PDB file of C-alpha atoms in Angstrom:
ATOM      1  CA  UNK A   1     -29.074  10.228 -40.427  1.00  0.00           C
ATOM      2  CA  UNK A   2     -28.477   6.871 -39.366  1.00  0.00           C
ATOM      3  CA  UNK A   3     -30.153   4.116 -41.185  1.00  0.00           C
ATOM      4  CA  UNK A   4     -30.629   0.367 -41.256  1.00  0.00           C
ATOM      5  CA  UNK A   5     -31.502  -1.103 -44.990  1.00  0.00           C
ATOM      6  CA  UNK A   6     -32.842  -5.178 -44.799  1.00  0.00           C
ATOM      7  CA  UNK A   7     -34.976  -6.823 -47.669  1.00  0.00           C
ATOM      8  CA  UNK A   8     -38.737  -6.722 -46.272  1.00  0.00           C
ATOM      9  CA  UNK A   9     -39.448 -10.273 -46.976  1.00  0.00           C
ATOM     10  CA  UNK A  10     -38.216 -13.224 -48.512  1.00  0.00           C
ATOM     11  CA  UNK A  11     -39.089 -16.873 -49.744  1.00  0.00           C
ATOM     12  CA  UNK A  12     -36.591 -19.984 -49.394  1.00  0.00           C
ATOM     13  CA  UNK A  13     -37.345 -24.093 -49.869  1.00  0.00           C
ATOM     14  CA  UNK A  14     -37.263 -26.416 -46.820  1.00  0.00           C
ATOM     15  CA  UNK A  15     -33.928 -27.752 -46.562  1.00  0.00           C
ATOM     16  CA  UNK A  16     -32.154 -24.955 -48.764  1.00  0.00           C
ATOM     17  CA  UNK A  17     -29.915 -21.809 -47.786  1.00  0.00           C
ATOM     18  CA  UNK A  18     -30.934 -18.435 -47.650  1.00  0.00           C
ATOM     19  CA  UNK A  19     -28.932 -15.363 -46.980  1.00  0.00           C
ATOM     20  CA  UNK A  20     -30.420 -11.666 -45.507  1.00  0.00           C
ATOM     21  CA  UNK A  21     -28.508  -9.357 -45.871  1.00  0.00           C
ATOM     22  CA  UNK A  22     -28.372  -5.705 -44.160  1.00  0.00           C
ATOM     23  CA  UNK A  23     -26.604  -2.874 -44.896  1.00  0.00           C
ATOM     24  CA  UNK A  24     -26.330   0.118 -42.520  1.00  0.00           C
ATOM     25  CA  UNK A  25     -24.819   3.575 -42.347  1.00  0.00           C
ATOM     26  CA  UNK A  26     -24.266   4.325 -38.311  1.00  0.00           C
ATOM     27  CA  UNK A  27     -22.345   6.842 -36.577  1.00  0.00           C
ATOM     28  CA  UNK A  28     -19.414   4.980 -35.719  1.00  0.00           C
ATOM     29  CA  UNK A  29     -20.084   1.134 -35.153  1.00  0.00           C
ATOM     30  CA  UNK A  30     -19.747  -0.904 -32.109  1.00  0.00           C
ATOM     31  CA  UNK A  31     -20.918  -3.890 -33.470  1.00  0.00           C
ATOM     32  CA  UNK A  32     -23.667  -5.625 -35.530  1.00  0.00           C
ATOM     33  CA  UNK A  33     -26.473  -7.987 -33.839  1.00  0.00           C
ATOM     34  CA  UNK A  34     -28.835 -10.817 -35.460  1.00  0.00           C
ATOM     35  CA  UNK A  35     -31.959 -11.715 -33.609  1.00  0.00           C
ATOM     36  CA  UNK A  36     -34.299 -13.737 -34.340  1.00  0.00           C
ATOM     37  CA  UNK A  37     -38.299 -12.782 -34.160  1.00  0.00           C
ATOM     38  CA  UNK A  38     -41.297 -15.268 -34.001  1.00  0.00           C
ATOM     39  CA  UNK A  39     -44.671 -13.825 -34.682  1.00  0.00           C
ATOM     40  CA  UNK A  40     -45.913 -12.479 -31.421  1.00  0.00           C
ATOM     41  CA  UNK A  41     -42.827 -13.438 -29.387  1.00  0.00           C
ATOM     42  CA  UNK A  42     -39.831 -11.363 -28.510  1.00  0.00           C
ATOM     43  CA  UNK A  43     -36.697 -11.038 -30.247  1.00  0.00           C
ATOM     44  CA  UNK A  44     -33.642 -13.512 -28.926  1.00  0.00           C
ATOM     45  CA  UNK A  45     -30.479 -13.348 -29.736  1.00  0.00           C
ATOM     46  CA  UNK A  46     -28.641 -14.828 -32.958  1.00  0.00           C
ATOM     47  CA  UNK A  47     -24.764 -13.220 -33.280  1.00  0.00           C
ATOM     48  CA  UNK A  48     -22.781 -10.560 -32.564  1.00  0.00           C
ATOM     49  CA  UNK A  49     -19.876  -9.364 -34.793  1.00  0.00           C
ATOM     50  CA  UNK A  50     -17.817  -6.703 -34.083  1.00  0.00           C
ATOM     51  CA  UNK A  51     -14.717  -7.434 -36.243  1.00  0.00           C
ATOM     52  CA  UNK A  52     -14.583  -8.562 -40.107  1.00  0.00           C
ATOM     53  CA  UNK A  53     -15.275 -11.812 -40.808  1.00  0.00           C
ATOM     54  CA  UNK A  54     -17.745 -14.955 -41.084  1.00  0.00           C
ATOM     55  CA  UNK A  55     -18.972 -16.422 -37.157  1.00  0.00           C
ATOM     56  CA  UNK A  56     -20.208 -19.609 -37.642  1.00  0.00           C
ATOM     57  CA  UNK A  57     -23.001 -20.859 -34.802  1.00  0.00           C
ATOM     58  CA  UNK A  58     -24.172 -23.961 -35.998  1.00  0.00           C
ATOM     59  CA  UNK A  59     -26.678 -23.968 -38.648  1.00  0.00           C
ATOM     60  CA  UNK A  60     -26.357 -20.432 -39.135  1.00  0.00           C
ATOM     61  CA  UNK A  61     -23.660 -17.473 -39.669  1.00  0.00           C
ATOM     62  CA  UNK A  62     -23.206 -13.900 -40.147  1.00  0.00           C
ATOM     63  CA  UNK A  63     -20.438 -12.088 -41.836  1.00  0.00           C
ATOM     64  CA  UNK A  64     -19.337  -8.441 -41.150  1.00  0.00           C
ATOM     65  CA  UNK A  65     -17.475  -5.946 -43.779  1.00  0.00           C
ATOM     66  CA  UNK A  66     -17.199  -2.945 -41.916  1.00  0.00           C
ATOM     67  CA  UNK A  67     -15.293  -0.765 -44.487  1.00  0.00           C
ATOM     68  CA  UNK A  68     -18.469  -2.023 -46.658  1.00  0.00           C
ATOM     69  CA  UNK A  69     -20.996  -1.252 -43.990  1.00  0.00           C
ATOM     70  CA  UNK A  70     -22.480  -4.997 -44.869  1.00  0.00           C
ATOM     71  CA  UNK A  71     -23.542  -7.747 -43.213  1.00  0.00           C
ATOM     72  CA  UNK A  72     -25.308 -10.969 -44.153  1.00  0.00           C
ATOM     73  CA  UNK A  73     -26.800 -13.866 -42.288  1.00  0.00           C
ATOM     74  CA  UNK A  74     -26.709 -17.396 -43.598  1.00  0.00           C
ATOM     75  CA  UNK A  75     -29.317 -20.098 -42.947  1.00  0.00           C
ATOM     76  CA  UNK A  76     -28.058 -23.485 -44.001  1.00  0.00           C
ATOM     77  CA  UNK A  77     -30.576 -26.469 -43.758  1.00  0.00           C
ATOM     78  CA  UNK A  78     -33.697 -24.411 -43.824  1.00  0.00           C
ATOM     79  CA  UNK A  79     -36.356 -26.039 -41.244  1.00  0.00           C
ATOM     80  CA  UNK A  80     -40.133 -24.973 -40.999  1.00  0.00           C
ATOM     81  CA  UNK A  81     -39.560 -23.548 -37.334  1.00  0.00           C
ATOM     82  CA  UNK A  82     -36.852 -20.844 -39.266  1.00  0.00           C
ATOM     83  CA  UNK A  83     -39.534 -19.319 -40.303  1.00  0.00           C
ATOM     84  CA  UNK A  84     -39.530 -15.732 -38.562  1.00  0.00           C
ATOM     85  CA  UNK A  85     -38.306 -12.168 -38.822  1.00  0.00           C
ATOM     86  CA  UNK A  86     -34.853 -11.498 -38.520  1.00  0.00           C
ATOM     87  CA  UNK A  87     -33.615  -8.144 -37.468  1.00  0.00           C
ATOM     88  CA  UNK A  88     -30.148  -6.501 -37.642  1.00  0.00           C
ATOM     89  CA  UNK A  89     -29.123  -3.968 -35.419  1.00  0.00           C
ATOM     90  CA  UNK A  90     -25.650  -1.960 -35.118  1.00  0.00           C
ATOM     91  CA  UNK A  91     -24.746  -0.440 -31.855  1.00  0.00           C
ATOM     92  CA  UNK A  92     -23.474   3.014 -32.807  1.00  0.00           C
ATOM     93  CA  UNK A  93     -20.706   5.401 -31.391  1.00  0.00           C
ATOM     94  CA  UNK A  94     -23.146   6.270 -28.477  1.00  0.00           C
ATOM     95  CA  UNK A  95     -23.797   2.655 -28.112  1.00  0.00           C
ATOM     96  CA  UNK A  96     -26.908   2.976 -28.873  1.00  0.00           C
ATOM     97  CA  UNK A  97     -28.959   0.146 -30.444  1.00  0.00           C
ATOM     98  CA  UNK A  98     -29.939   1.230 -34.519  1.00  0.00           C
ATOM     99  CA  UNK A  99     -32.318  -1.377 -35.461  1.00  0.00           C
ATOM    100  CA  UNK A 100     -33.708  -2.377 -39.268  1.00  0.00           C
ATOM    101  CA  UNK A 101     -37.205  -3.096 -39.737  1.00  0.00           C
ATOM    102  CA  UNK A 102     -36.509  -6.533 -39.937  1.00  0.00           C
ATOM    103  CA  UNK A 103     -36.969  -9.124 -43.019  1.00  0.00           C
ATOM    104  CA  UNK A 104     -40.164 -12.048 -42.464  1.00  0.00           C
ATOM    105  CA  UNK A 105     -38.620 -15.082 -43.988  1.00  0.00           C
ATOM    106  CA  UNK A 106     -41.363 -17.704 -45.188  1.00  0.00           C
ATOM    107  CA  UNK A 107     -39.962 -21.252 -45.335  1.00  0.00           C
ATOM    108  CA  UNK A 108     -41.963 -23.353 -48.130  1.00  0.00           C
ATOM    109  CA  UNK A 109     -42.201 -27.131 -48.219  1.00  0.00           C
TER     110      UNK A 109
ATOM    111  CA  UNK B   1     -36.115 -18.933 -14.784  1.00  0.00           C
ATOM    112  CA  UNK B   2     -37.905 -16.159 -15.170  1.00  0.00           C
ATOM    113  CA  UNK B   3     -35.798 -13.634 -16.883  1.00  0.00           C
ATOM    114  CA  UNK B   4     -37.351 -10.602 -17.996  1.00  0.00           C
ATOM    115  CA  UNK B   5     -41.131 -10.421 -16.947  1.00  0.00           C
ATOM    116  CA  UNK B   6     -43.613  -7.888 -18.475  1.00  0.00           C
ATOM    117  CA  UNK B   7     -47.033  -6.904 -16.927  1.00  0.00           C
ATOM    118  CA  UNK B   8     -49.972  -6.714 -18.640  1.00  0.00           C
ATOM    119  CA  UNK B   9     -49.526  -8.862 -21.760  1.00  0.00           C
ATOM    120  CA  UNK B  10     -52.663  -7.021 -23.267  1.00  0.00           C
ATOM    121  CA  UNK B  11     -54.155  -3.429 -22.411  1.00  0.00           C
ATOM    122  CA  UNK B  12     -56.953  -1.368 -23.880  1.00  0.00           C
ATOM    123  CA  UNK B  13     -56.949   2.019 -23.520  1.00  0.00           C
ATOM    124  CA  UNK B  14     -59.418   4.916 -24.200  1.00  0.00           C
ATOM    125  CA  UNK B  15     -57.615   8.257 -25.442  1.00  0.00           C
ATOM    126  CA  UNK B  16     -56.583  10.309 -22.741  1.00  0.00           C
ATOM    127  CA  UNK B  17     -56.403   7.531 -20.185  1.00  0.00           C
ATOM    128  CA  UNK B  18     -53.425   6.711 -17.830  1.00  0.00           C
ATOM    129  CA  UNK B  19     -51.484   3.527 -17.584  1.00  0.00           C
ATOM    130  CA  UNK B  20     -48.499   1.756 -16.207  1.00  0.00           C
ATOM    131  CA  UNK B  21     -46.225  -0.966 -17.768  1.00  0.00           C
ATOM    132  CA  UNK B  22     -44.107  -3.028 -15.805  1.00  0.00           C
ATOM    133  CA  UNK B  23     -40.871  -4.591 -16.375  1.00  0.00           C
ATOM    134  CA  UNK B  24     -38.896  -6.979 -13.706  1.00  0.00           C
ATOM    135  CA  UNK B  25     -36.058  -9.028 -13.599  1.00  0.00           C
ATOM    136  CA  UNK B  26     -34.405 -11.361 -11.773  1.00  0.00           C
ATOM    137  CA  UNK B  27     -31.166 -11.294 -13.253  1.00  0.00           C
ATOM    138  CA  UNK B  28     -29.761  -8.419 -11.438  1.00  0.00           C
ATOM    139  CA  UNK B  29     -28.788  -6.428 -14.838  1.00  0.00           C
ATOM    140  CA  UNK B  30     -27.685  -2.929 -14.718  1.00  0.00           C
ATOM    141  CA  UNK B  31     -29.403  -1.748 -17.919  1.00  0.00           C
ATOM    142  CA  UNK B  32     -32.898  -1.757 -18.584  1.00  0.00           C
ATOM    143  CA  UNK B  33     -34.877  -0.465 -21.728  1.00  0.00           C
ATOM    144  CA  UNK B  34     -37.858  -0.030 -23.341  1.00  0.00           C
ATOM    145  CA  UNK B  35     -38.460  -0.245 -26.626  1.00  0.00           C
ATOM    146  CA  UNK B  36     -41.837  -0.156 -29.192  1.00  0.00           C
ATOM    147  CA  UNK B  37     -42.069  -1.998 -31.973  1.00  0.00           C
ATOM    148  CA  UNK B  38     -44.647  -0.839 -34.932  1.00  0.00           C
ATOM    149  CA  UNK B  39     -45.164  -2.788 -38.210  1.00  0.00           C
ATOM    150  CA  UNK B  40     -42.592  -1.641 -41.157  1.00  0.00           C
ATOM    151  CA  UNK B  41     -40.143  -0.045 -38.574  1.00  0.00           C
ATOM    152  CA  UNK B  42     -37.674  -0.894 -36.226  1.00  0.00           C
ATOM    153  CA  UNK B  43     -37.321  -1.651 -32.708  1.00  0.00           C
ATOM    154  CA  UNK B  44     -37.003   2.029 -31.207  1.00  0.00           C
ATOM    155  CA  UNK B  45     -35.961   2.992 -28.143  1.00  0.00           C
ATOM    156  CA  UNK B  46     -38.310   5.011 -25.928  1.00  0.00           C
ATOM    157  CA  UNK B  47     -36.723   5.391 -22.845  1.00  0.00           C
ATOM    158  CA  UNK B  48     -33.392   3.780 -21.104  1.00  0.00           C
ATOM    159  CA  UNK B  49     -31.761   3.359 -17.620  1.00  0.00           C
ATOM    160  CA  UNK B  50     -28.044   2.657 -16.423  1.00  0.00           C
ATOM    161  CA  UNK B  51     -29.050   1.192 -12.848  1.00  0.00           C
ATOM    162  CA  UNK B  52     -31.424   2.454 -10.315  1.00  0.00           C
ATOM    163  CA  UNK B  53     -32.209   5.392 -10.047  1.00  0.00           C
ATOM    164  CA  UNK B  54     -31.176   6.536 -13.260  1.00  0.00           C
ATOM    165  CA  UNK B  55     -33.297   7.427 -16.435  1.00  0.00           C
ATOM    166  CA  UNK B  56     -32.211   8.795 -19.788  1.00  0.00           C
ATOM    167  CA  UNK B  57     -34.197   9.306 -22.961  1.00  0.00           C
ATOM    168  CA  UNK B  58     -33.982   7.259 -26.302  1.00  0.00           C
ATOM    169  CA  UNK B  59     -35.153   8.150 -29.494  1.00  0.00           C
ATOM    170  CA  UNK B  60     -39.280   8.504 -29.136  1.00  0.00           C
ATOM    171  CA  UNK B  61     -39.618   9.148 -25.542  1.00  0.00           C
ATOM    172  CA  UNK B  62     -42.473  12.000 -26.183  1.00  0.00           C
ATOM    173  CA  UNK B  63     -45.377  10.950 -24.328  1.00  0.00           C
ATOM    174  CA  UNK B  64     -43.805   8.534 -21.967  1.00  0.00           C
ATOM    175  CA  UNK B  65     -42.234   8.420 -18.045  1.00  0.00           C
ATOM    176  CA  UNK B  66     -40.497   6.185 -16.579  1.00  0.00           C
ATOM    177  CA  UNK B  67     -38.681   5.236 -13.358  1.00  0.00           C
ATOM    178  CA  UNK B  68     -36.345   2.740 -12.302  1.00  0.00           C
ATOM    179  CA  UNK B  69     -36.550   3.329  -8.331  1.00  0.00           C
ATOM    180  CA  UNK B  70     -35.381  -1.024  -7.878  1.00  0.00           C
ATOM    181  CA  UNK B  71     -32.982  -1.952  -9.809  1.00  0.00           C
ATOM    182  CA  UNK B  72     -35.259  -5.206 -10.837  1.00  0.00           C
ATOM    183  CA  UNK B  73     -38.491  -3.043 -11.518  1.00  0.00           C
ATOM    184  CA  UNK B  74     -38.208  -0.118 -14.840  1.00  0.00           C
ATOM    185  CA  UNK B  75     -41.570   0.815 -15.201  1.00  0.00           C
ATOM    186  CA  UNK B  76     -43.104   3.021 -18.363  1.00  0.00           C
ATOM    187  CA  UNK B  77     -46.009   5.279 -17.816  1.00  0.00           C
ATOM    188  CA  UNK B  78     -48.447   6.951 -20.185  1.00  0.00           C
ATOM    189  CA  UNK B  79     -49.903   9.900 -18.721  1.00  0.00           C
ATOM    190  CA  UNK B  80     -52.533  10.569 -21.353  1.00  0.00           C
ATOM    191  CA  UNK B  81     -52.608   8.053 -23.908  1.00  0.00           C
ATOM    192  CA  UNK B  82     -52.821   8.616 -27.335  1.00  0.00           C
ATOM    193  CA  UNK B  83     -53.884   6.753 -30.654  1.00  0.00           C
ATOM    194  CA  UNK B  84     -49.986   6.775 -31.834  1.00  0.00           C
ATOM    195  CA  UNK B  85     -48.954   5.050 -29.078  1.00  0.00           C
ATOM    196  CA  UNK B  86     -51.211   1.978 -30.136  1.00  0.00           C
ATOM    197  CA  UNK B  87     -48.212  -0.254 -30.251  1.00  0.00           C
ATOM    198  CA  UNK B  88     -46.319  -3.118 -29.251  1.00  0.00           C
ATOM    199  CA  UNK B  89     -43.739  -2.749 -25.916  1.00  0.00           C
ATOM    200  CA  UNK B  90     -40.841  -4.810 -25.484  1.00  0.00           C
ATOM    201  CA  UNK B  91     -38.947  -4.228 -22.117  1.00  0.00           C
ATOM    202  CA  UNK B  92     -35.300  -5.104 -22.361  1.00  0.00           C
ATOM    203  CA  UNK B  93     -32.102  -5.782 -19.823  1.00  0.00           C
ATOM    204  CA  UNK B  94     -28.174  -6.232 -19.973  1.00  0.00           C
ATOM    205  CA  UNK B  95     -25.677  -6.538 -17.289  1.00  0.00           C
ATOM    206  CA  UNK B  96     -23.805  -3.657 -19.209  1.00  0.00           C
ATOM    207  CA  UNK B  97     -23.743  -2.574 -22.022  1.00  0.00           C
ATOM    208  CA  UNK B  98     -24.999  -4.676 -25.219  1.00  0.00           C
ATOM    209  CA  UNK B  99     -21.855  -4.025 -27.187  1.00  0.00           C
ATOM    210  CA  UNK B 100     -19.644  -5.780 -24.240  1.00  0.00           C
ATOM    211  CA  UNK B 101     -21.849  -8.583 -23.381  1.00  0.00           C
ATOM    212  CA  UNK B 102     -23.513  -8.960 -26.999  1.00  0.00           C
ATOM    213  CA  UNK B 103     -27.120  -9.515 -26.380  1.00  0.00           C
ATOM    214  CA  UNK B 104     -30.287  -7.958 -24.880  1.00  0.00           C
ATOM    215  CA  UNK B 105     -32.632  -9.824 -22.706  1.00  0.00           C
ATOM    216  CA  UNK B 106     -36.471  -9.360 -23.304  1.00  0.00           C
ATOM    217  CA  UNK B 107     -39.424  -9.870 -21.988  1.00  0.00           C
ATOM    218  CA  UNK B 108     -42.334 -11.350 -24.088  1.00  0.00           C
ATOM    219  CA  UNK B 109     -44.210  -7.673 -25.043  1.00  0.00           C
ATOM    220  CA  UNK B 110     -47.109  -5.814 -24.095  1.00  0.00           C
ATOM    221  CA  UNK B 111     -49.614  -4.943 -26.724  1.00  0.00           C
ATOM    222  CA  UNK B 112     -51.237  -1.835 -26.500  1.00  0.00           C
ATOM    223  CA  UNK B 113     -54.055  -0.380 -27.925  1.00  0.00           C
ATOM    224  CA  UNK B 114     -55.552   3.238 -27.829  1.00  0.00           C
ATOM    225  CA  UNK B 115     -58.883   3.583 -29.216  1.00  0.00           C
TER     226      UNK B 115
END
């Protein structure tokens, strides 16, 4: 089966860097997504990496090893507002969308 | 800028009864989707089209319809609504597919309840 594997939740410090990672097992891969969830709001967009390597957008980036099925997101400068889900989704040989559950980050003062 | 646009934001249903969710947008995508989200799981995909007139199913379409007869409009229709489907509904769009264009447009949800 195809599966999507993301920490549930995790706890970071104001101003600090915190890195989610996923790890999936897809058929085939078409590339991995980051999005971004507020409580109660919609997903929007973070990244997209199809290829291995670090994309860097700002404060944050997100690194794909495809022969390690492994990606992480980094979130440099931690602000209150990061505080959210963030879910990763690979786009398998179908394209279709595999999503994880998601991992609730909870910024602290 | 109105983007993706769900109707209603809120519903209450009574098991067995009938209802219609409605997705539009104004950004003349191809692809539309919709998707429910549940707490501890993943986004999954209920039920997809490729442009108008065209439907395909996703991974949980049991229980659902759907029909995409304007390209701007992809509605999703309960026929006789159960407590499982007491979820939350995210329509999506993309001018193509995701993996060439990299993102998914959605609209803001629809939280539905089945009592």
């Amino acid at each position: 089966g195809q599966n999507i594997d993301q920490p549930t939740e995790m706890t970071a410090t104001e101003g600090a860097i915190v890195q989610i990672n996923c790890t999936y097992q897809t058929s085939g891969f078409n590339g991995l997504f980051w999005y971004q969830q507020h409580a109660g709001e919609a997903p929007t967009f973070l990244s997209y990496n199809v290829l291995d390597g670090l994309e860097e957008k700002g404060r944050f980036s997100s690194f794909l090893s495809r022969s390690k099925g492994y990606s992480y997101l980094l979130l440099k400068e931690l602000q209150m507002k990061d505080s959210a889900s963030y879910l990763c989704a690979v786009m398998d040989s179908n394209y279709q969308l595999i999503w994880g559950a998601g991992t609730k980050l909870i910024i602290k003062p | 800028n109105a983007g993706v646009t769900q109707t209603p934001k809120f519903r209450v249903l009574k098991t067995g009864q009938s209802m219609t969710l409605l997705c539009a947008q104004d950004m003349n995508h191809e692809y539309m989707y919709w998707y429910r989200q549940d707490p501890g799981m993943g986004l999954r995909l209920i039920h997809y089209s490729v442009g108008e007139g065209t439907t395909a199913k996703g991974e949980v379409p049991d229980g659902y319809n759907v029909s995409r007869l304007k390209k701007q409009n992809f509605l999703l229709g309960l026929e006789s609504a159960a407590p499982s489907q007491t979820s939350v509904y995210f329509c999506a769009s993309t001018p193509g597919l995701a993996g060439e264009t990299g993102e998914l447009f959605f609209g803001e949800g629809s939280r539905l309840t089945v009592l």
